[in-house]
Short mmCIF file of C-alpha atoms in Angstrom, two decimals:
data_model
loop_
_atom_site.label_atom_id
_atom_site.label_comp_id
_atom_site.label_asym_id
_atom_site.label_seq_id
_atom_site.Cartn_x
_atom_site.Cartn_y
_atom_site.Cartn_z
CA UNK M 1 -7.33 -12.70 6.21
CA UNK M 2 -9.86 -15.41 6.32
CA UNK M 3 -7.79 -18.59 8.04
CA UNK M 4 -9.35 -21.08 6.72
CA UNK M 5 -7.72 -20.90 3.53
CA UNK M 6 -4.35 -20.74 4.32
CA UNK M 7 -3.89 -21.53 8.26
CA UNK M 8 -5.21 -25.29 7.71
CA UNK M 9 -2.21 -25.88 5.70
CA UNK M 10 0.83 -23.56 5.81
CA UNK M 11 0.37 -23.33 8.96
CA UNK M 12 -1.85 -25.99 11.18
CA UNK M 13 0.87 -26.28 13.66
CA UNK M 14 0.16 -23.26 15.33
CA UNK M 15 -3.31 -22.39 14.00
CA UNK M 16 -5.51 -25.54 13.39
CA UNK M 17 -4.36 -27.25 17.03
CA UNK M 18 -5.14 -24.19 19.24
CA UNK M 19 -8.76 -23.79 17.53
CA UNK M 20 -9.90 -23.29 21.12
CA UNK M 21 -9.76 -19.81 21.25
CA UNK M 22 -7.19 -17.96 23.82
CA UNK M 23 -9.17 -15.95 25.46
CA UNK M 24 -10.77 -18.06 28.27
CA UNK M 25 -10.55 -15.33 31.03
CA UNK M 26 -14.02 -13.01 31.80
CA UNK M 27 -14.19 -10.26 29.00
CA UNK M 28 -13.20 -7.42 31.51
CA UNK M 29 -10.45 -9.10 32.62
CA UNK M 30 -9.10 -9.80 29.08
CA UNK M 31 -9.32 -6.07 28.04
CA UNK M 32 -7.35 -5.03 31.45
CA UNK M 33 -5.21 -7.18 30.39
CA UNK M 34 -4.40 -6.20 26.98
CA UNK M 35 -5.09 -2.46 27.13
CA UNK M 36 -4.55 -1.48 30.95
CA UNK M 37 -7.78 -0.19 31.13
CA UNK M 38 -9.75 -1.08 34.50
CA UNK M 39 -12.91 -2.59 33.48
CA UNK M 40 -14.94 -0.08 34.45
CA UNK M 41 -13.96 1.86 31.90
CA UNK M 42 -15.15 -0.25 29.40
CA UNK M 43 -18.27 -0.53 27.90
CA UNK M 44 -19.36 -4.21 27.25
CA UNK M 45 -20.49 -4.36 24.20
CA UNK M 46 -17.32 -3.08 22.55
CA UNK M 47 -13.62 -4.47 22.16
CA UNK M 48 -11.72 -1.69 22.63
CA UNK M 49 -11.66 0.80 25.62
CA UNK M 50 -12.42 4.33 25.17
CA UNK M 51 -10.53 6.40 22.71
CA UNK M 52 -7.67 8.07 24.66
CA UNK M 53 -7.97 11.67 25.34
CA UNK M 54 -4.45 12.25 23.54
CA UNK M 55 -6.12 10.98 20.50
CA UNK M 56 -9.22 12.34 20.63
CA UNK M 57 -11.25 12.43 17.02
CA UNK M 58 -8.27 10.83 15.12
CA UNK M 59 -8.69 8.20 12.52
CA UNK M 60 -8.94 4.86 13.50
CA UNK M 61 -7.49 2.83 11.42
CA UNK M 62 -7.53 -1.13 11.35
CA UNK M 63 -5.62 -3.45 9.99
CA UNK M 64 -5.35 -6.91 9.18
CA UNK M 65 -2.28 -9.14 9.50
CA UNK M 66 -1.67 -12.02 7.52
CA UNK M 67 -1.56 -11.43 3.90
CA UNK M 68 -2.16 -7.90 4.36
CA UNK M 69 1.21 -7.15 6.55
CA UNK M 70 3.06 -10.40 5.90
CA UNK M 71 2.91 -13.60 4.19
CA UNK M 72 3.34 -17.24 6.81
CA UNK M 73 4.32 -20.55 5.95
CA UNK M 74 6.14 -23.81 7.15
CA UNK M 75 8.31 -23.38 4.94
CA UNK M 76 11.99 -21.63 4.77
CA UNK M 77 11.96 -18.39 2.99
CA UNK M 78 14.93 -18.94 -0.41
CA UNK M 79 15.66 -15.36 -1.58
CA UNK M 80 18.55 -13.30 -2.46
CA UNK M 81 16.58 -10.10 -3.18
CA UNK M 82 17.97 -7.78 -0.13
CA UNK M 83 14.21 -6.06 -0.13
CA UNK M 84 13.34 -9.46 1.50
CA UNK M 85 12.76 -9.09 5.22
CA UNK M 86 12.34 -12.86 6.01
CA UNK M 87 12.10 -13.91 9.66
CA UNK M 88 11.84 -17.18 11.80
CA UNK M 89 9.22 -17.18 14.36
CA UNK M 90 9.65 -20.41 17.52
CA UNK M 91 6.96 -20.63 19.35
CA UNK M 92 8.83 -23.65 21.73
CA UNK M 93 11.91 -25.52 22.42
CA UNK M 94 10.98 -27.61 19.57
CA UNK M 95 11.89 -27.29 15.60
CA UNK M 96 8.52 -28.05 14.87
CA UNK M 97 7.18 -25.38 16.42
CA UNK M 98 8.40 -22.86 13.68
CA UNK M 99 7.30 -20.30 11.42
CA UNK M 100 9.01 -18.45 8.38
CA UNK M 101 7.72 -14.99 7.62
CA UNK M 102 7.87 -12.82 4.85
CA UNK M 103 7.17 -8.99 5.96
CA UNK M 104 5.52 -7.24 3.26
CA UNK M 105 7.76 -4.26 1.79
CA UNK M 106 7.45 -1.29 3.74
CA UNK M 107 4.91 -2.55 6.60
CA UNK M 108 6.89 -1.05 9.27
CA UNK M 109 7.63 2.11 7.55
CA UNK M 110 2.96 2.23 7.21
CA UNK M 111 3.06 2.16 10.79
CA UNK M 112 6.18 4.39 11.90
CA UNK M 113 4.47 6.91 9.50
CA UNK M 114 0.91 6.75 10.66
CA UNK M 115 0.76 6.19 14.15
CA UNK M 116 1.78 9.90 15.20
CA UNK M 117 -2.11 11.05 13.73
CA UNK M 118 -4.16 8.07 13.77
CA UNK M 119 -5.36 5.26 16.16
CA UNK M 120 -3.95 1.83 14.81
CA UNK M 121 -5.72 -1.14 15.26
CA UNK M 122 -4.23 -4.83 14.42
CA UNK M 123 -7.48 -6.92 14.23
CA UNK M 124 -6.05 -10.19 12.67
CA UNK M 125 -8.04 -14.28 12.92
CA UNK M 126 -4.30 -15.38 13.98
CA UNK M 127 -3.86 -16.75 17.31
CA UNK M 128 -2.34 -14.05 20.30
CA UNK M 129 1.54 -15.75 20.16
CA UNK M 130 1.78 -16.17 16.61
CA UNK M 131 0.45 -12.81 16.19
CA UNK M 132 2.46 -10.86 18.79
CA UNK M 133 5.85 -12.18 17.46
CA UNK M 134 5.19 -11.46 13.95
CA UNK M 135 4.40 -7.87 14.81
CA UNK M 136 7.43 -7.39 16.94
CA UNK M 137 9.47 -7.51 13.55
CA UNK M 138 6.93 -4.94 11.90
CA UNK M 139 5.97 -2.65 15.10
CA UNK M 140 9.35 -2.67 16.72
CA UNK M 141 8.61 0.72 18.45
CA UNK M 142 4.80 -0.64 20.10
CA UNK M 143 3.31 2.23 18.18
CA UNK M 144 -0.23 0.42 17.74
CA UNK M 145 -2.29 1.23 20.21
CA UNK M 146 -4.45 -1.77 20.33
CA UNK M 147 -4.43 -5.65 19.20
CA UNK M 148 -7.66 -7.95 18.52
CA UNK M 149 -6.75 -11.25 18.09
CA UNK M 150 -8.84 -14.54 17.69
CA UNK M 151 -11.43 -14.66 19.90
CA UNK M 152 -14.80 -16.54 20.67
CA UNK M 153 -16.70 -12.95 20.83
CA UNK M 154 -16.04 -12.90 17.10
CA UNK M 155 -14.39 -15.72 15.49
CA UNK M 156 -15.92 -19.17 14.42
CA UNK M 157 -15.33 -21.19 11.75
CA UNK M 158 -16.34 -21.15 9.03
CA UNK M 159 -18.20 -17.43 9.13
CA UNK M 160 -17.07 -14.66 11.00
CA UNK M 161 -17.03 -10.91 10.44
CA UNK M 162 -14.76 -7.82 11.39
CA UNK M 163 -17.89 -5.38 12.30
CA UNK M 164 -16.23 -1.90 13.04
CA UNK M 165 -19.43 -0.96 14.99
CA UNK M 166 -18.01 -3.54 17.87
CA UNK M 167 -15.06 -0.61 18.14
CA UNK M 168 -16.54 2.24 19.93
CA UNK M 169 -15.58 4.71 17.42
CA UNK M 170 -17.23 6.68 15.01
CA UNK M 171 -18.05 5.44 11.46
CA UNK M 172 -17.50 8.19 9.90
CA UNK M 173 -13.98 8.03 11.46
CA UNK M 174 -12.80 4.25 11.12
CA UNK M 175 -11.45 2.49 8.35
CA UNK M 176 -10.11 -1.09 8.01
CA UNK M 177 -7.99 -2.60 5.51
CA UNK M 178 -8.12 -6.18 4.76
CA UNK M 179 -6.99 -8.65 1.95
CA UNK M 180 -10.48 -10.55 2.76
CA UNK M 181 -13.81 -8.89 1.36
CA UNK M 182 -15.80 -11.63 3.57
CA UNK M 183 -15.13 -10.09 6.58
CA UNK M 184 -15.66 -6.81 5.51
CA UNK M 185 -19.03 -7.43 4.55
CA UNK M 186 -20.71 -6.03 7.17
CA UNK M 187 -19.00 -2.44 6.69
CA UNK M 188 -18.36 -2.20 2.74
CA UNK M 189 -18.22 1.64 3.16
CA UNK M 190 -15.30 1.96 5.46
CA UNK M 191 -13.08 -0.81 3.73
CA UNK M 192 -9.91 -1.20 1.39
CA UNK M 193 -9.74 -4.69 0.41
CA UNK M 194 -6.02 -5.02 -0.57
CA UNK M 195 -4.57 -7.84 -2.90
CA UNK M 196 -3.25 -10.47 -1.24
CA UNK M 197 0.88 -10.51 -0.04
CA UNK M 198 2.55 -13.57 -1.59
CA UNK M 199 5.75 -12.91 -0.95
CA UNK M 200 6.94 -10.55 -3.97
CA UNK M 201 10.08 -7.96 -3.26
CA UNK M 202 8.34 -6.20 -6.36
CA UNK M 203 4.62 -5.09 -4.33
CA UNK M 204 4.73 -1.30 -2.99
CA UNK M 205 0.94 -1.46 -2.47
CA UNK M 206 1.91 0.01 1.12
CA UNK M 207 3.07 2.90 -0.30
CA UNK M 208 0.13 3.41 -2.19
CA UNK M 209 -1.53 2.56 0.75
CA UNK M 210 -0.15 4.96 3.32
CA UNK M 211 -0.37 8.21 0.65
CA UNK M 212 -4.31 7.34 1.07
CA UNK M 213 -4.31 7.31 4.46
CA UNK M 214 -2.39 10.40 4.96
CA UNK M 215 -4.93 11.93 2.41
CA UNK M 216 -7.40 10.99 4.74
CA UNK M 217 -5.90 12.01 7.51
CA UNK M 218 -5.25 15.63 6.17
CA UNK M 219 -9.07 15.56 4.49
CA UNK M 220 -10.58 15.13 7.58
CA UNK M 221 -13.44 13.87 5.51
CA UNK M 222 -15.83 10.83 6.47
CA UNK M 223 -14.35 7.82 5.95
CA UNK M 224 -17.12 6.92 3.12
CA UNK M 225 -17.00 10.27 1.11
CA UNK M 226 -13.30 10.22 1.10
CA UNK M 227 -13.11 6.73 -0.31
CA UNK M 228 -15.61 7.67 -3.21
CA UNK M 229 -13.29 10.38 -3.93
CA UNK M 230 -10.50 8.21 -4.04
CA UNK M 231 -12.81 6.24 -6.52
CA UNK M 232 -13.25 9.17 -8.28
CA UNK M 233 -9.15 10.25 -8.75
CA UNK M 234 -9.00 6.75 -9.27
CA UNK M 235 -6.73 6.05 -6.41
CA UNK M 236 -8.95 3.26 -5.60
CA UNK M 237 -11.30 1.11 -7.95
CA UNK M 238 -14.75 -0.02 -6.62
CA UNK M 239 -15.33 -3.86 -8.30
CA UNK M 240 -18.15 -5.89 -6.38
CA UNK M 241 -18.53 -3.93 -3.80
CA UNK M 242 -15.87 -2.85 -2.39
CA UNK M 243 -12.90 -0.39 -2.82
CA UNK M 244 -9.58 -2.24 -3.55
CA UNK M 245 -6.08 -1.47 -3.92
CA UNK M 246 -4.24 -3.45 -6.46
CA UNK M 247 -1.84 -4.39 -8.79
CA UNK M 248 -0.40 -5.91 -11.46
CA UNK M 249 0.44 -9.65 -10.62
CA UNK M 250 3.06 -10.37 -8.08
CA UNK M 251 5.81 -12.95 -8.88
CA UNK M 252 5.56 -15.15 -5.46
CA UNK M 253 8.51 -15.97 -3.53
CA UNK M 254 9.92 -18.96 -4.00
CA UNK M 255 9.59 -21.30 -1.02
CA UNK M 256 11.19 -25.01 -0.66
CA UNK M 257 8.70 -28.04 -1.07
#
């Protein structure tokens, strides 16, 4: 998700006032922190610490967050439809300092069912608190096995990219899948650009999603060849660039003004 189109507004609260990114500690001590890896396990130019040996050569798959697992706003969530998972996040003592999600249908099941073969990566522009509540209502169980969040090693407004190659991992053996083609640009050949979550009880692009990825799982294929077969079966359709996932247009949820 690319914040500066939705995170100035719906959200500025929590996003646009902590611009200054969260990660002020040295890099090392950052990824202890987050991974409980000792530092010298980790090689500086990447982000994430070497692949454990319990999942060695699996898939590692990355995804986004905000409009690709959920949709955010200041506003309270008005739907019936029990498909709706709507949830409050606080972030302080104060009623301000609120945020009403929307989880996308079937997010948790995506993760329940993939994390058993693959290496699931959140890599999301949102800021660490924001991010880790939201996730407790879609990873309940802690089955990803690491979080990026936004950080001055590769976030600045207004450009910034999601290069895969800052991993660790194999190419040929990571995917991410994103709502925003701009920060996929720099690895068009190992990316699903979904459509964008606006709150619709009617999207199963999840589903569609997650019967790729456990096609690619089983293939065992690189990450490129299998997407150009999913091109091919038409699984997947390649428009400027990129493979997307899509569908018809979702009827947004209706939010109060």
């Amino acid at each position: 998700m690319t914040p500066g189109r939705r995170f100035v507004n719906a959200t500025s609260r929590m996003h646009t006032r902590q611009c200054t990114p969260r990660f002020v500690q040295p890099r090392e001590a950052t990824l202890q922190k987050l991974y409980s890896t000792s530092a010298s396990q980790i090689d500086s130019s990447f982000f994430l610490p070497p692949q454990d040996p319990s999942r060695k050569g699996q898939y590692t798959i990355v995804l986004d967050m905000d409009e690709t697992l959920l949709h955010s706003g200041d506003h309270p969530i008005l739907s019936g439809d029990p498909r709706m998972e709507c949830v409050t996040l606080s972030f302080s003592d104060s009623s301000e300092d609120v945020l009403h999600s929307i989880i996308r249908p079937h997010a948790p099941q995506l993760v329940r069912e993939l994390a058993p073969d693959a290496e699931i990566v959140l890599w999301t522009a949102g800021m660490q608190e924001y991010a880790r509540k939201a996730m407790q209502h879609i990873d309940p169980g802690a089955q990803i096995s690491h979080s990026i969040y936004r950080d001055s090693r590769w976030f600045s407004m207004p450009n910034y990219f999601k290069d895969l190659k800052r991993l660790g991992r194999s190419m040929d053996r990571t995917l991410i899948v994103d709502n925003s083609e701009y920060v996929c640009m720099a690895d068009i050949h190992n990316s699903i650009i979904i459509d964008d979550f606006l709150g619709s009880p009617d999207d199963d692009l999840l589903v569609q999603l997650e019967e790729i990825l456990k096609g690619l799982i089983t293939s065992n294929q690189p990450v490129p060849q299998y997407l150009e077969k999913c091109k091919a079966s038409k699984h997947l359709r390649f428009w400027g660039g990129f493979y997307r996932l899509s569908a018809a247009p979702q009827r947004p949820v209706t939010s109060r003004l």
